[in-house]
PDB file of C-alpha atoms in Angstrom:
ATOM      1  CA  MET A   1      57.009 -38.695 -40.881  1.00 85.00           C
ATOM      2  CA  MET A   2      54.567 -38.734 -38.879  1.00 91.00           C
ATOM      3  CA  CYS A   3      52.773 -41.334 -41.413  1.00 90.00           C
ATOM      4  CA  CYS A   4      56.275 -43.602 -40.018  1.00 92.00           C
ATOM      5  CA  LYS A   5      54.593 -43.702 -36.755  1.00 93.00           C
ATOM      6  CA  VAL A   6      50.966 -43.429 -36.933  1.00 93.00           C
ATOM      7  CA  LEU A   7      50.505 -46.656 -39.834  1.00 90.00           C
ATOM      8  CA  LEU A   8      50.399 -49.660 -39.760  1.00 88.00           C
ATOM      9  CA  ILE A   9      53.077 -51.481 -42.518  1.00 89.00           C
ATOM     10  CA  LYS A  10      52.760 -54.484 -42.431  1.00 88.00           C
ATOM     11  CA  GLU A  11      56.058 -55.514 -44.948  1.00 90.00           C
ATOM     12  CA  LEU A  12      58.430 -53.997 -42.022  1.00 91.00           C
ATOM     13  CA  GLU A  13      55.716 -55.752 -39.197  1.00 90.00           C
ATOM     14  CA  LYS A  14      55.790 -52.307 -38.080  1.00 89.00           C
ATOM     15  CA  PRO A  15      52.695 -51.853 -35.700  1.00 89.00           C
ATOM     16  CA  SER A  16      50.200 -48.913 -35.791  1.00 88.00           C
ATOM     17  CA  GLY A  17      51.199 -46.127 -33.545  1.00 89.00           C
ATOM     18  CA  HIS A  18      54.877 -46.688 -32.919  1.00 92.00           C
ATOM     19  CA  TRP A  19      57.660 -45.800 -34.855  1.00 93.00           C
ATOM     20  CA  CYS A  20      59.031 -47.575 -37.519  1.00 93.00           C
ATOM     21  CA  ARG A  21      62.787 -48.866 -36.562  1.00 94.00           C
ATOM     22  CA  HIS A  22      63.565 -47.273 -39.671  1.00 94.00           C
ATOM     23  CA  ALA A  23      62.587 -43.806 -39.109  1.00 92.00           C
ATOM     24  CA  VAL A  24      65.509 -41.200 -38.490  1.00 92.00           C
ATOM     25  CA  ILE A  25      63.938 -38.292 -36.254  1.00 83.00           C
ATOM     26  CA  GLY A  26      64.302 -35.144 -38.260  1.00 82.00           C
ATOM     27  CA  LYS A  27      65.723 -36.791 -41.379  1.00 88.00           C
ATOM     28  CA  GLY A  28      63.100 -39.179 -42.544  1.00 88.00           C
ATOM     29  CA  CYS A  29      63.319 -42.854 -43.562  1.00 91.00           C
ATOM     30  CA  GLY A  30      66.917 -44.757 -43.384  1.00 92.00           C
ATOM     31  CA  ILE A  31      65.990 -46.996 -45.856  1.00 92.00           C
ATOM     32  CA  TYR A  32      64.017 -44.280 -48.370  1.00 91.00           C
ATOM     33  CA  GLU A  33      65.638 -46.154 -51.741  1.00 91.00           C
ATOM     34  CA  ASP A  34      64.723 -49.481 -49.986  1.00 92.00           C
ATOM     35  CA  ARG A  35      61.017 -49.309 -48.602  1.00 91.00           C
ATOM     36  CA  PRO A  36      58.623 -51.166 -49.343  1.00 93.00           C
ATOM     37  CA  PRO A  37      56.225 -50.612 -52.597  1.00 93.00           C
ATOM     38  CA  VAL A  38      53.255 -50.051 -50.185  1.00 92.00           C
ATOM     39  CA  CYS A  39      55.812 -47.216 -48.271  1.00 92.00           C
ATOM     40  CA  GLN A  40      56.561 -45.524 -52.238  1.00 92.00           C
ATOM     41  CA  LYS A  41      52.578 -45.458 -52.881  1.00 92.00           C
ATOM     42  CA  PHE A  42      51.708 -43.591 -50.447  1.00 91.00           C
ATOM     43  CA  HIS A  43      50.737 -39.919 -50.121  1.00 91.00           C
ATOM     44  CA  CYS A  44      48.764 -38.172 -47.696  1.00 92.00           C
ATOM     45  CA  GLN A  45      46.911 -35.522 -48.519  1.00 93.00           C
ATOM     46  CA  TRP A  46      48.272 -33.126 -47.462  1.00 94.00           C
ATOM     47  CA  ILE A  47      50.655 -33.644 -50.017  1.00 93.00           C
ATOM     48  CA  ARG A  48      47.926 -34.255 -52.402  1.00 93.00           C
ATOM     49  CA  ASP A  49      45.604 -31.317 -51.616  1.00 93.00           C
ATOM     50  CA  PRO A  50      47.061 -27.344 -52.133  1.00 93.00           C
ATOM     51  CA  GLY A  51      44.361 -26.330 -50.691  1.00 93.00           C
ATOM     52  CA  LEU A  52      45.609 -27.924 -47.035  1.00 94.00           C
ATOM     53  CA  GLY A  53      47.163 -25.180 -45.260  1.00 95.00           C
ATOM     54  CA  PRO A  54      50.895 -25.361 -43.515  1.00 96.00           C
ATOM     55  CA  GLU A  55      48.310 -26.061 -40.266  1.00 97.00           C
ATOM     56  CA  TRP A  56      47.362 -29.640 -42.065  1.00 96.00           C
ATOM     57  CA  LYS A  57      51.729 -30.619 -42.045  1.00 96.00           C
ATOM     58  CA  PRO A  58      51.131 -34.112 -41.170  1.00 95.00           C
ATOM     59  CA  GLU A  59      54.170 -33.756 -38.247  1.00 94.00           C
ATOM     60  CA  LYS A  60      52.450 -30.319 -36.487  1.00 96.00           C
ATOM     61  CA  ALA A  61      48.692 -31.817 -36.706  1.00 97.00           C
ATOM     62  CA  LYS A  62      49.762 -34.641 -35.115  1.00 97.00           C
ATOM     63  CA  PHE A  63      47.592 -37.174 -37.710  1.00 97.00           C
ATOM     64  CA  VAL A  64      47.732 -37.590 -40.882  1.00 96.00           C
ATOM     65  CA  LEU A  65      44.832 -37.663 -43.661  1.00 95.00           C
ATOM     66  CA  TYR A  66      44.239 -40.329 -45.860  1.00 94.00           C
ATOM     67  CA  PRO A  67      41.455 -41.275 -48.236  1.00 91.00           C
ATOM     68  CA  ASP A  68      40.224 -45.342 -48.209  1.00 86.00           C
ATOM     69  CA  ARG A  69      41.921 -47.544 -50.953  1.00 82.00           C
ATOM     70  CA  GLU A  70      39.089 -49.598 -51.027  1.00 81.00           C
ATOM     71  CA  THR A  71      35.950 -47.116 -50.667  1.00 81.00           C
ATOM     72  CA  GLU A  72      35.869 -43.582 -52.244  1.00 82.00           C
ATOM     73  CA  GLU A  73      33.664 -42.106 -49.321  1.00 86.00           C
ATOM     74  CA  VAL A  74      36.025 -42.494 -46.616  1.00 89.00           C
ATOM     75  CA  PHE A  75      38.733 -40.970 -45.638  1.00 91.00           C
ATOM     76  CA  ASN A  76      41.001 -41.541 -42.546  1.00 93.00           C
ATOM     77  CA  VAL A  77      42.579 -39.890 -39.865  1.00 96.00           C
ATOM     78  CA  ALA A  78      45.471 -42.036 -38.828  1.00 96.00           C
ATOM     79  CA  VAL A  79      46.087 -39.474 -34.797  1.00 97.00           C
ATOM     80  CA  ASP A  80      49.417 -39.742 -33.138  1.00 97.00           C
ATOM     81  CA  PRO A  81      48.365 -41.943 -29.619  1.00 96.00           C
ATOM     82  CA  ALA A  82      50.644 -39.018 -27.376  1.00 96.00           C
ATOM     83  CA  PHE A  83      47.963 -36.883 -28.573  1.00 97.00           C
ATOM     84  CA  PRO A  84      44.822 -38.538 -29.430  1.00 97.00           C
ATOM     85  CA  ASP A  85      42.746 -35.217 -29.091  1.00 97.00           C
ATOM     86  CA  ALA A  86      44.228 -33.247 -31.713  1.00 97.00           C
ATOM     87  CA  TRP A  87      41.972 -34.549 -34.780  1.00 97.00           C
ATOM     88  CA  THR A  88      39.406 -32.190 -33.016  1.00 97.00           C
ATOM     89  CA  LYS A  89      41.336 -29.295 -32.189  1.00 97.00           C
ATOM     90  CA  PRO A  90      40.870 -25.677 -33.975  1.00 96.00           C
ATOM     91  CA  PRO A  91      40.589 -25.635 -36.714  1.00 96.00           C
ATOM     92  CA  PHE A  92      40.402 -30.107 -38.159  1.00 97.00           C
ATOM     93  CA  PHE A  93      36.508 -30.792 -36.314  1.00 97.00           C
ATOM     94  CA  ALA A  94      35.258 -28.991 -38.042  1.00 96.00           C
ATOM     95  CA  ALA A  95      37.045 -29.308 -41.657  1.00 95.00           C
ATOM     96  CA  ILE A  96      36.501 -33.244 -41.203  1.00 96.00           C
ATOM     97  CA  LYS A  97      32.650 -33.053 -39.988  1.00 96.00           C
ATOM     98  CA  ASN A  98      32.546 -30.285 -42.909  1.00 94.00           C
ATOM     99  CA  TRP A  99      34.189 -33.009 -45.487  1.00 93.00           C
ATOM    100  CA  VAL A 100      31.647 -35.529 -44.270  1.00 93.00           C
ATOM    101  CA  LEU A 101      28.567 -33.141 -44.078  1.00 93.00           C
ATOM    102  CA  GLU A 102      29.643 -31.819 -47.813  1.00 91.00           C
ATOM    103  CA  GLY A 103      29.549 -35.916 -49.097  1.00 88.00           C
ATOM    104  CA  ALA A 104      26.771 -36.577 -47.018  1.00 87.00           C
ATOM    105  CA  GLU A 105      24.049 -38.051 -49.800  1.00 85.00           C
ATOM    106  CA  ARG A 106      26.724 -40.048 -51.033  1.00 86.00           C
ATOM    107  CA  GLY A 107      27.605 -41.716 -47.523  1.00 87.00           C
ATOM    108  CA  ARG A 108      30.589 -39.965 -46.930  1.00 89.00           C
ATOM    109  CA  TYR A 109      32.307 -40.395 -43.341  1.00 91.00           C
ATOM    110  CA  VAL A 110      35.372 -40.146 -41.792  1.00 94.00           C
ATOM    111  CA  MET A 111      36.983 -43.231 -39.479  1.00 93.00           C
ATOM    112  CA  VAL A 112      39.734 -41.705 -37.104  1.00 96.00           C
ATOM    113  CA  HIS A 113      41.529 -43.992 -36.259  1.00 93.00           C
ATOM    114  CA  ILE A 114      43.824 -43.648 -32.938  1.00 94.00           C
ATOM    115  CA  GLY A 115      46.480 -46.744 -32.867  1.00 89.00           C
ATOM    116  CA  LYS A 116      43.306 -49.599 -31.792  1.00 87.00           C
ATOM    117  CA  ARG A 117      40.686 -47.224 -30.596  1.00 92.00           C
ATOM    118  CA  TRP A 118      38.142 -46.524 -33.827  1.00 92.00           C
ATOM    119  CA  ILE A 119      35.743 -43.243 -34.163  1.00 94.00           C
ATOM    120  CA  ALA A 120      33.427 -42.669 -37.107  1.00 93.00           C
ATOM    121  CA  VAL A 121      32.465 -38.692 -37.876  1.00 94.00           C
ATOM    122  CA  LEU A 122      29.049 -39.456 -39.533  1.00 92.00           C
ATOM    123  CA  PRO A 123      27.095 -35.802 -40.226  1.00 91.00           C
ATOM    124  CA  ASP A 124      25.656 -36.198 -37.360  1.00 91.00           C
ATOM    125  CA  ARG A 125      27.670 -37.621 -34.798  1.00 90.00           C
ATOM    126  CA  THR A 126      30.424 -39.116 -34.133  1.00 94.00           C
ATOM    127  CA  VAL A 127      30.867 -42.755 -32.957  1.00 91.00           C
ATOM    128  CA  GLU A 128      32.605 -44.217 -30.264  1.00 93.00           C
ATOM    129  CA  LEU A 129      33.934 -47.842 -32.286  1.00 89.00           C
ATOM    130  CA  GLY A 130      35.937 -48.855 -29.556  1.00 87.00           C
ATOM    131  CA  ASN A 131      39.404 -51.375 -29.877  1.00 87.00           C
ATOM    132  CA  VAL A 132      39.721 -52.999 -32.922  1.00 82.00           C
ATOM    133  CA  GLU A 133      40.867 -56.026 -32.832  1.00 74.00           C
ATOM    134  CA  ASP A 134      41.625 -59.498 -34.867  1.00 66.00           C
ATOM    135  CA  GLU A 135      39.217 -59.768 -37.849  1.00 69.00           C
ATOM    136  CA  PHE A 136      35.417 -57.791 -38.608  1.00 71.00           C
ATOM    137  CA  VAL A 137      33.122 -56.554 -40.413  1.00 72.00           C
ATOM    138  CA  LEU A 138      32.492 -53.260 -40.601  1.00 74.00           C
ATOM    139  CA  MET A 139      28.785 -52.477 -40.667  1.00 77.00           C
ATOM    140  CA  ARG A 140      27.562 -48.932 -42.518  1.00 79.00           C
ATOM    141  CA  GLU A 141      23.653 -47.837 -42.235  1.00 82.00           C
ATOM    142  CA  ARG A 142      22.662 -45.282 -44.869  1.00 82.00           C
ATOM    143  CA  GLY A 143      19.078 -43.441 -44.605  1.00 83.00           C
ATOM    144  CA  PRO A 144      16.659 -43.107 -47.542  1.00 85.00           C
ATOM    145  CA  THR A 145      18.912 -40.247 -49.329  1.00 81.00           C
ATOM    146  CA  GLY A 146      22.473 -42.367 -49.083  1.00 79.00           C
ATOM    147  CA  ARG A 147      23.705 -40.696 -46.576  1.00 80.00           C
ATOM    148  CA  MET A 148      25.330 -42.658 -43.751  1.00 76.00           C
ATOM    149  CA  ILE A 149      23.607 -43.041 -40.454  1.00 79.00           C
ATOM    150  CA  GLY A 150      25.407 -45.357 -38.792  1.00 80.00           C
ATOM    151  CA  VAL A 151      28.702 -47.546 -38.070  1.00 78.00           C
ATOM    152  CA  GLN A 152      28.829 -50.112 -36.193  1.00 78.00           C
ATOM    153  CA  VAL A 153      32.075 -52.815 -36.319  1.00 77.00           C
ATOM    154  CA  LYS A 154      31.519 -56.897 -35.515  1.00 74.00           C
ATOM    155  CA  PRO A 155      32.986 -60.073 -35.338  1.00 74.00           C
ATOM    156  CA  PRO A 156      32.628 -61.761 -38.842  1.00 70.00           C
ATOM    157  CA  SER A 157      29.953 -64.405 -39.006  1.00 68.00           C
ATOM    158  CA  PRO A 158      28.761 -66.968 -40.721  1.00 63.00           C
ATOM    159  CA  ALA A 159      25.243 -65.733 -41.103  1.00 57.00           C
ATOM    160  CA  THR A 160      27.165 -62.727 -43.197  1.00 48.00           C
ATOM    161  CA  PRO A 161      27.251 -63.735 -46.108  1.00 48.00           C
ATOM    162  CA  THR A 162      27.699 -60.314 -48.093  1.00 49.00           C
ATOM    163  CA  ALA A 163      30.107 -58.926 -45.834  1.00 45.00           C
ATOM    164  CA  ALA A 164      33.725 -60.173 -46.025  1.00 43.00           C
ATOM    165  CA  PRO A 165      35.727 -59.780 -42.709  1.00 43.00           C
ATOM    166  CA  VAL A 166      38.415 -57.320 -42.920  1.00 46.00           C
ATOM    167  CA  GLN A 167      41.839 -57.906 -40.810  1.00 42.00           C
ATOM    168  CA  ALA A 168      41.679 -55.103 -38.172  1.00 45.00           C
ATOM    169  CA  ASP A 169      44.198 -52.887 -39.053  1.00 41.00           C
ATOM    170  CA  SER A 170      43.479 -52.592 -43.236  1.00 40.00           C
ATOM    171  CA  ARG A 171      41.471 -49.256 -42.385  1.00 44.00           C
ATOM    172  CA  ASN A 172      44.236 -47.716 -40.896  1.00 48.00           C
ATOM    173  CA  ARG A 173      47.288 -48.814 -42.977  1.00 47.00           C
ATOM    174  CA  MET A 174      48.368 -46.814 -45.780  1.00 49.00           C
ATOM    175  CA  GLY A 175      46.466 -46.364 -49.151  1.00 49.00           C
ATOM    176  CA  ASN A 176      47.625 -45.546 -52.146  1.00 44.00           C
TER     177      ASN A 176
END
């Protein structure tokens, strides 16, 4: 049910970091049979990966881990704003860093979303990207081996024809 709080659900006009008006705490979705397709298709990584133990259950971990819809090298961690440091606690941060390191040569990184605050976890450091709102361009920089060495959020510019603007919450909404 943590996805009912931390993720943006445009179809229900639900902002990230706030409970969905249809969530029935302790029970689940109040419109389960009629929930929008984006909710029907969403499965967090805890459900998808049997190797993740009970400590990774979103209600216990206080975040939802899910693969990015558009970029296979990216994992997202949508954190409950009431517990902004949950993702940094053991065993989570060590595992997140390990995932990034294992896929470093393919450009893998993790994007942490705490409401509008974004943080990128790269192989050698975490990068505070600040509050991301409105349209933006996510600039990724790779080193010669393909390893991700930098990430920046910039406003869209007509001088950036290869990078299309993205809505601020598109990376913080449910993946398919």
